[in-house]
Coordinates of C-alpha atoms in Angstrom, one line a residue:
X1 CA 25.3 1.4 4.9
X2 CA 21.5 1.6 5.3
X3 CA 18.8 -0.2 7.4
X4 CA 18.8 -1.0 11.2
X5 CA 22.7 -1.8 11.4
X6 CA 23.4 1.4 9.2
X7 CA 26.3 3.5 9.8
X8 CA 28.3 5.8 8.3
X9 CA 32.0 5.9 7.4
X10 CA 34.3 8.9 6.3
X11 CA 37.3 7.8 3.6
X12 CA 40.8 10.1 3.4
X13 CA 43.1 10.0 0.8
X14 CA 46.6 11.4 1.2
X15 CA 46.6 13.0 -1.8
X16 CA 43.6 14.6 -4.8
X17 CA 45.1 12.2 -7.2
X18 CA 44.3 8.9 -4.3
X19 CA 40.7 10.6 -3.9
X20 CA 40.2 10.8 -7.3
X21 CA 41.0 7.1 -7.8
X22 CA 38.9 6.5 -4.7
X23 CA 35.8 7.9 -7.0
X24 CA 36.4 6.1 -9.9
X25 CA 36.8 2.9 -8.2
X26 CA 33.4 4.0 -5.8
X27 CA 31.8 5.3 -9.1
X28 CA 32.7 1.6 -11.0
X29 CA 30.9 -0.2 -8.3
X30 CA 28.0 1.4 -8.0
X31 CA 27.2 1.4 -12.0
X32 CA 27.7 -2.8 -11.2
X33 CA 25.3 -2.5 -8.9
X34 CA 22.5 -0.6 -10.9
X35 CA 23.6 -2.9 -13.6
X36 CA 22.2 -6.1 -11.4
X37 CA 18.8 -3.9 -11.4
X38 CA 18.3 -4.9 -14.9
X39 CA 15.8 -7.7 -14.1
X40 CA 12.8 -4.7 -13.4
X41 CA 11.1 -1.6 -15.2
X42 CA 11.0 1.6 -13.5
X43 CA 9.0 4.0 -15.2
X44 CA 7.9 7.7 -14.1
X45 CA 4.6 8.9 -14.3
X46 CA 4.2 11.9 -12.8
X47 CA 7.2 14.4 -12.0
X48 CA 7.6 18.2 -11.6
X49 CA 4.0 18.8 -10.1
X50 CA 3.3 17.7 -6.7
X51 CA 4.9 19.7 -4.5
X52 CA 5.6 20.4 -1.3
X53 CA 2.6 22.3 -0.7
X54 CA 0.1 19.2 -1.9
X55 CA 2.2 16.0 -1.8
X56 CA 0.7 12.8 -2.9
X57 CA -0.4 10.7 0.5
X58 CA -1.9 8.2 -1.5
X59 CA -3.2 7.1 -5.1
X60 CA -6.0 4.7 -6.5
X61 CA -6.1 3.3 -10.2
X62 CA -9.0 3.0 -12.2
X63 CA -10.4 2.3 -15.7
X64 CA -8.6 -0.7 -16.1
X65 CA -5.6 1.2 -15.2
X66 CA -5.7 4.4 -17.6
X67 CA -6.6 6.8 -14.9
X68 CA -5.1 7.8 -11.2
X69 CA -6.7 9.2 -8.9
X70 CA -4.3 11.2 -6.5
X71 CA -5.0 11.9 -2.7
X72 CA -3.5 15.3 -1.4
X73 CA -3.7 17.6 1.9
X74 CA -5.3 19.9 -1.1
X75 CA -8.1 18.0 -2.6
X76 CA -8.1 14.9 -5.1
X77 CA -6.3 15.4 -8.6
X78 CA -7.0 13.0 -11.2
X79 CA -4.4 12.4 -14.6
X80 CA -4.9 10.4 -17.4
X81 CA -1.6 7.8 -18.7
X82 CA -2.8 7.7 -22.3
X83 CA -1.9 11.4 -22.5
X84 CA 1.4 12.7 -23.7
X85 CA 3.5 15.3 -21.7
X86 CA 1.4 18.4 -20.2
X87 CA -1.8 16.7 -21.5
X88 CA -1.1 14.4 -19.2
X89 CA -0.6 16.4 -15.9
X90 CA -3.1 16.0 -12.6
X91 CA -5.7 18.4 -12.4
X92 CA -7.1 18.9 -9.2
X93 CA -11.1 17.5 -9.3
X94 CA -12.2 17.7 -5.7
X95 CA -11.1 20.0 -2.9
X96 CA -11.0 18.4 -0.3
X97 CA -8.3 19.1 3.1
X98 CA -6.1 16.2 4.1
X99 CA -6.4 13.3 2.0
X100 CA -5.4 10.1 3.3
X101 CA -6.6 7.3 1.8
X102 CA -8.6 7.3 -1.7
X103 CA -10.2 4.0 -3.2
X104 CA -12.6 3.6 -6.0
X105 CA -15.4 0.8 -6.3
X106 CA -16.1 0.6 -9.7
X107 CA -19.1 -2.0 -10.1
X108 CA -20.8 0.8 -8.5
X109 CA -19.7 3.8 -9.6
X110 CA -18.1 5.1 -6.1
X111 CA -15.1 6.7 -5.0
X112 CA -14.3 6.6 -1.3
X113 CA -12.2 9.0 0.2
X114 CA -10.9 9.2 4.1
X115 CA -9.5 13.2 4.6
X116 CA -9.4 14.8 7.9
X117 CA -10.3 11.5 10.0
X118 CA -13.6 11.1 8.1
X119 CA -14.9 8.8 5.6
X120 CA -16.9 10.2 2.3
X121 CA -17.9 8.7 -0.7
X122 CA -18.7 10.5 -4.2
X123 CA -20.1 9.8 -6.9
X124 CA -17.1 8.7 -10.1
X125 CA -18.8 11.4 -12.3
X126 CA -17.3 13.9 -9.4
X127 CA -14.2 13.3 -10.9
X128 CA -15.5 14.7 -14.4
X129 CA -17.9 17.1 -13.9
X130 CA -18.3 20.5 -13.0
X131 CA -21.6 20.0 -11.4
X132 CA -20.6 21.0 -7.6
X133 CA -23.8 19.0 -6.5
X134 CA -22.1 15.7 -7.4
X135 CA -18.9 17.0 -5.9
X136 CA -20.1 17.3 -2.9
X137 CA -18.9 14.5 -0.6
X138 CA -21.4 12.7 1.5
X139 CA -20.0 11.6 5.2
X140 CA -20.1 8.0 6.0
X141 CA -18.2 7.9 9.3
X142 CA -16.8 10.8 11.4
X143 CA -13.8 9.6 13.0
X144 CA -12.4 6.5 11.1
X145 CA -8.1 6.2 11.0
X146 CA -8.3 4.2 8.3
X147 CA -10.5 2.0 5.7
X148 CA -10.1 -0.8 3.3
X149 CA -12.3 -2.0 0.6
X150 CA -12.6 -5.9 -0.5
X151 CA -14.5 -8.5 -1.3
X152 CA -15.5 -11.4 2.4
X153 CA -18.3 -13.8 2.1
X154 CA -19.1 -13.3 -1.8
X155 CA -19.8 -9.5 -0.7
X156 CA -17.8 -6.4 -1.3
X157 CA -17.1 -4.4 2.0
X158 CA -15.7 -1.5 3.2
X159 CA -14.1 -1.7 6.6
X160 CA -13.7 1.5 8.8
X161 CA -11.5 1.2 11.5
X162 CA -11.9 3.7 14.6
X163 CA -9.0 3.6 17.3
X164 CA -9.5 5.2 21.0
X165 CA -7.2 4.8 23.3
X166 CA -5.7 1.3 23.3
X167 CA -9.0 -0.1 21.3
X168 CA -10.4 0.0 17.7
X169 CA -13.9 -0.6 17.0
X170 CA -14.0 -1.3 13.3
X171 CA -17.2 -0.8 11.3
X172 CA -18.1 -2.8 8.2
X173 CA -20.4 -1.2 5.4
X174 CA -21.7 -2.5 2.1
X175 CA -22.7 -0.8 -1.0
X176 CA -26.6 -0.2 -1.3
X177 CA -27.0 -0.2 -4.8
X178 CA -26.5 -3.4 -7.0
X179 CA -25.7 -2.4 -10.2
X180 CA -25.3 1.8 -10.5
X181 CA -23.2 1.9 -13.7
X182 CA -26.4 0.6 -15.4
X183 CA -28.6 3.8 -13.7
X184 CA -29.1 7.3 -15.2
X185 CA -26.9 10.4 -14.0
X186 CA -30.8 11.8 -13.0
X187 CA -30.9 8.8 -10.4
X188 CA -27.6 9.5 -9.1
X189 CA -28.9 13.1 -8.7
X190 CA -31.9 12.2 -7.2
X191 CA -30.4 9.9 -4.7
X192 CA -27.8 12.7 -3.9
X193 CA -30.3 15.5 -3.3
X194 CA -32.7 13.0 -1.3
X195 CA -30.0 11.9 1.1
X196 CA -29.8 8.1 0.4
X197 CA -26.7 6.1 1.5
X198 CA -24.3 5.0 -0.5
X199 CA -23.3 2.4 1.7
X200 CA -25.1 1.0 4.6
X201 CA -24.0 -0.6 8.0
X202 CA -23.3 -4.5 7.9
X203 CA -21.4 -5.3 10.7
X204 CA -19.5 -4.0 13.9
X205 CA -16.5 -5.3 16.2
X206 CA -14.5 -4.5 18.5
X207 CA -10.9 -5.0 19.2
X208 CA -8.9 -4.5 22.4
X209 CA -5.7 -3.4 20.6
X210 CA -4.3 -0.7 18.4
X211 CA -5.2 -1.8 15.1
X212 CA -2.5 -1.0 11.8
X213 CA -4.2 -2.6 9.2
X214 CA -7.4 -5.1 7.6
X215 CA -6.7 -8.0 5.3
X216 CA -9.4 -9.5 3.3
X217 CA -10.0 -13.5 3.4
X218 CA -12.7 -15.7 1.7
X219 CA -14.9 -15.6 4.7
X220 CA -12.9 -13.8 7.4
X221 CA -11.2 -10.7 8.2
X222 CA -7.9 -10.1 9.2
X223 CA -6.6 -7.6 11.6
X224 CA -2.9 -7.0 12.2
X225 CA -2.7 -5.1 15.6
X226 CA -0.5 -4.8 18.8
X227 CA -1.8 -7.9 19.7
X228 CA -0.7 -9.7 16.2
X229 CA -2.4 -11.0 13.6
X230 CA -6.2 -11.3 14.8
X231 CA -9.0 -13.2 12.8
X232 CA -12.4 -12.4 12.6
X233 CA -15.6 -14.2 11.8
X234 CA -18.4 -11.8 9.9
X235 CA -20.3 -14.9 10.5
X236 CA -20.2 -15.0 14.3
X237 CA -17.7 -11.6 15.0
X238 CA -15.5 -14.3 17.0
X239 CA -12.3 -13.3 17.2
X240 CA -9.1 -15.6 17.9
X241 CA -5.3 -15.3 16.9
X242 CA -4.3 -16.7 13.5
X243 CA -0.7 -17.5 15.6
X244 CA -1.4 -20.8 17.6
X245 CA 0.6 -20.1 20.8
X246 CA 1.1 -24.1 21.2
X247 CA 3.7 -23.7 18.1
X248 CA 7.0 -23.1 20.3
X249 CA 8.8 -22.3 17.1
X250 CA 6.6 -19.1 17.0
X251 CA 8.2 -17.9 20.1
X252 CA 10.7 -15.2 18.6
X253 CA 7.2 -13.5 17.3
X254 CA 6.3 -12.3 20.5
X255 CA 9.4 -9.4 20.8
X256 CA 7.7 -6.9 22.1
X257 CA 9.2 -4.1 19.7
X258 CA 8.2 -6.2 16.7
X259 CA 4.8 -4.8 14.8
X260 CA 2.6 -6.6 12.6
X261 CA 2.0 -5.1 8.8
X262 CA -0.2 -7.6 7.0
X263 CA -0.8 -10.8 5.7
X264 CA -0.7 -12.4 2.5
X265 CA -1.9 -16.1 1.2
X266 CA -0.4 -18.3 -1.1
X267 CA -1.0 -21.2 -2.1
X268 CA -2.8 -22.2 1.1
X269 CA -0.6 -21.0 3.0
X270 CA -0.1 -17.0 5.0
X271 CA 2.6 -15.4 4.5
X272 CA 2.8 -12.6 7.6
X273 CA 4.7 -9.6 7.8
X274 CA 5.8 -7.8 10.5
X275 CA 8.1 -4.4 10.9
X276 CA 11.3 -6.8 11.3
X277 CA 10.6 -10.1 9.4
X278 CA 8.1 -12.1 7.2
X279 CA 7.5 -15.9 7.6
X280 CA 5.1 -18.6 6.5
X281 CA 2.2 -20.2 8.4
X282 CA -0.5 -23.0 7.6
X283 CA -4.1 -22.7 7.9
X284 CA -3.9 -24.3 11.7
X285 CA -1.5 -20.9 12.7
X286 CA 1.5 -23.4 12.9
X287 CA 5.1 -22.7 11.5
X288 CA 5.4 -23.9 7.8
X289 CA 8.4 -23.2 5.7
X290 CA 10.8 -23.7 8.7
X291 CA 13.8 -23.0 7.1
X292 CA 12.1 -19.8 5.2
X293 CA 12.6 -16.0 7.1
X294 CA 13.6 -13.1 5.8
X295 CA 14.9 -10.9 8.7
X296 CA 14.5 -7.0 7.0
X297 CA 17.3 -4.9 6.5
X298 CA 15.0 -2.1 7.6
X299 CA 11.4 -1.8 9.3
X300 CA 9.2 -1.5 6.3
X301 CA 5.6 0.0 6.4
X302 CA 4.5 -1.7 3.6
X303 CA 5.1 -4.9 1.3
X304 CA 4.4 -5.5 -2.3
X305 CA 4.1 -9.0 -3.7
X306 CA 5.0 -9.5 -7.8
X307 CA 5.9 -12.8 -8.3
X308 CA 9.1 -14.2 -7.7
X309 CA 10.0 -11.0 -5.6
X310 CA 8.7 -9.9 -2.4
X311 CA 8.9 -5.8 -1.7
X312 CA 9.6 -3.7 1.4
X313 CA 8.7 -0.3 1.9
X314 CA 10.6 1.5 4.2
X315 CA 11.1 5.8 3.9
X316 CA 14.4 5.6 3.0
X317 CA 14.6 2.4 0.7
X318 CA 12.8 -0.6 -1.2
X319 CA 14.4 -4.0 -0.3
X320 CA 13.5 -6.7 -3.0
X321 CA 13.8 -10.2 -2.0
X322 CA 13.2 -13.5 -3.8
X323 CA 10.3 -15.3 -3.0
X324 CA 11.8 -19.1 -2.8
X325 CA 14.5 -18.4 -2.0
X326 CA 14.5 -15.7 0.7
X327 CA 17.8 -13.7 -1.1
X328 CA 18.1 -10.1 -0.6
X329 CA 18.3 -9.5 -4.7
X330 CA 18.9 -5.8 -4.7
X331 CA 17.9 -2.5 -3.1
X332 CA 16.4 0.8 -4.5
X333 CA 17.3 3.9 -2.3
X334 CA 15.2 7.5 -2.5
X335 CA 14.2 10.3 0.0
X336 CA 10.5 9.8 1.4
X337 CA 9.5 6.5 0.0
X338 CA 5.9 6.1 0.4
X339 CA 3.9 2.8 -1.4
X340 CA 0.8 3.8 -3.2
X341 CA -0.6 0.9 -4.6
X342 CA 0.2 -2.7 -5.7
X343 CA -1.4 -4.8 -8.6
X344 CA -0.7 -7.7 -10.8
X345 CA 0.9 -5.4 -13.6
X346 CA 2.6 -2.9 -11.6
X347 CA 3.7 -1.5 -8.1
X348 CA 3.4 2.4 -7.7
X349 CA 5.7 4.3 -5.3
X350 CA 6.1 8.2 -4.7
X351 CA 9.6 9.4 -3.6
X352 CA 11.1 12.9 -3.4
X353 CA 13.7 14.7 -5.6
X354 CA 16.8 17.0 -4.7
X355 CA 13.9 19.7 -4.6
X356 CA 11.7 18.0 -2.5
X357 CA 8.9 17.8 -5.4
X358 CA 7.3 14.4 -5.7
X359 CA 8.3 11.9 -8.3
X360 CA 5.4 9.0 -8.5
X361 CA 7.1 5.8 -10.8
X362 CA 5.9 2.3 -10.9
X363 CA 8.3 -0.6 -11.2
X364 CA 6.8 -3.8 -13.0
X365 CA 8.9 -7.5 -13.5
X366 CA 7.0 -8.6 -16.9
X367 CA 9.5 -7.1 -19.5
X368 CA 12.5 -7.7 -18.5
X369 CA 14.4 -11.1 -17.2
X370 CA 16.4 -11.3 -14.4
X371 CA 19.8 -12.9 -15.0
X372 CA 21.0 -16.5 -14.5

């Protein structure tokens, strides 16, 4: 048994022909259980290259989905899906030491890139090129734990988040040019040798916790910290809690071993997830969907929304629930489980095999139907 209540439990059998029916019978109920998996497509989609030496931390589709980019602690590798077989293996673009985070604004030609604490950005022809002037990253901020890049207030934004201590101070930059996929490579060249930004200071804030994550609303920002789920003006930079503390119901969120993860919103409503359940809100910060929790099996990391099922990440396993319903549907179980990226086609995960390689697969709900 897995997740928080997990355990162990050693079987004996009197005899090798008891065990051996003790197999089959073990053997016959777990090819049910894959059976019930039916209602999903996994498919793999890079194996037998990433090793241990330059595992993938994270990973960033782009042209419309034909491309990956691939954060490493060895650089940035990029692979194309359209290719068959070996055509179709990573090759390593950028060098770059301990990649985190990669994320790749398109509209204006930019790939951002966190590695060793710091945020860069490159050009997108870096990726192609062998011109070591373009692959040269340009520093945007020198300590930053994290980023994230979305669109508040009808702008797009890239949020750097900067923890000391029990505080984060979280910096918000915008991109400087308007349009760059309708400039020449010799302006990109230019603006590279001259210095100019790539993106430019918007915004700063402060907040008096340990910040995990940033969620992008129509006009605000959400930050999920030790404090909980905090919401930010880029307006005013007023802060206030999205949880109205006058909502008694909310009273089993404020465990102090509990963690908030991020926040979703649907149909008008927030769905909030935290490290040991998920539950709806309204716009006011008040209870909605009373009869509606999911208590986790685990303490995911991560979450993954494709409609009707709600994902959890957690290292050792992927718990899928239903939406509406709250049901724990089924469970996918893998060494080192880390989620790389979520989108309306298709949710990509990286796992380890026997040989502690990396396996990176994406598992999709269009295709097939789940049963009755």
């Amino acid at each position: 048994h897995i997740g928080k209540a997990g355990y162990e439990q050693t079987l004996y059998a009197t005899s090798q022909i008891a065990r051996r029916k003790w197999m089959e019978n073990i053997e016959g109920q777990q090819s049910k259980l894959r059976e019930r998996g039916n209602f999903f497509t996994k498919t793999i989609l890079c194996e037998n290259f990433f090793s241990a030496a330059h595992k993938v931390n994270c990973l960033v589709p782009m042209d419309g989905g034909r491309k990956f980019v691939y954060g490493t602690d060895t650089g940035i590798f990029v692979s194309d899906r359209r290719l068959k077989a070996a055509e179709s293996r990573p090759r390593r673009a950028v060098e770059m030491k301990t990649v985190t985070q990669v994320d790749v604004m398109e509209e204006y030609q930019l790939l951002l890139v966190l590695a060793d604490k710091s945020l860069y950005s490159l050009p997108l022809e870096a990726l192609d090129t062998n011109d070591n002037l373009l692959k040269k990253p340009k520093k945007i901020q020198g300590h930053a734990n994290f980023f994230k890049a979305g669109v508040c207030m009808g702008r797009h934004l890239v949020c750097a988040a900067r923890m000391s201590g029990i505080s984060t101070t979280i910096k918000v930059y915008e991109p400087t040019e308007t349009n760059i996929k309708s400039k020449k490579k010799s302006t990109i060249r230019s603006v590279l040798q001259g210095g100019g930004d790539s993106l430019r200071a918007f915004k700063e804030f402060y907040v008096p916790a340990e910040s995990m994550s940033i969620d992008f609303l129509r006009s605000k920002l959400c930050v999920s910290c030790t404090r909980g789920f905090e919401v930010v003006s880029l307006e005013t930079l007023e802060t206030q809690p999205l949880l109205d503390n006058a909502d008694t119901s909310l009273d089993f969120v404020s465990k102090k071993d509990n963690v908030p993860v991020s926040i979703e919103r649907l149909n008008g409503e927030f769905l909030l997830h935290y490290t040991d359940f998920s539950f709806f809100v309204n716009r006011n910060g008040w209870r909605a969907r009373s009869d509606w929790i999911i208590n986790w099996e685990g303490r995911p990391t991560n979450f993954a929304l494709s409609h009707p099922y709600l994902l959890a990440f957690e290292p050792s396993f992927i718990e899928i629930r239903h939406l509406e319903t709250a049901a724990l549907v089924y469970i996918i179980t893998a060494k080192n489980i880390r989620m790389l990226h979520v989108s309306t086609s298709e949710i990509i995960y990286a796992y380890e095999d026997e040989v502690g390689e990396d396996i990176v697969a994406s598992l999709d709900f269009w295709a097939r139907k789940p049963e009755p």
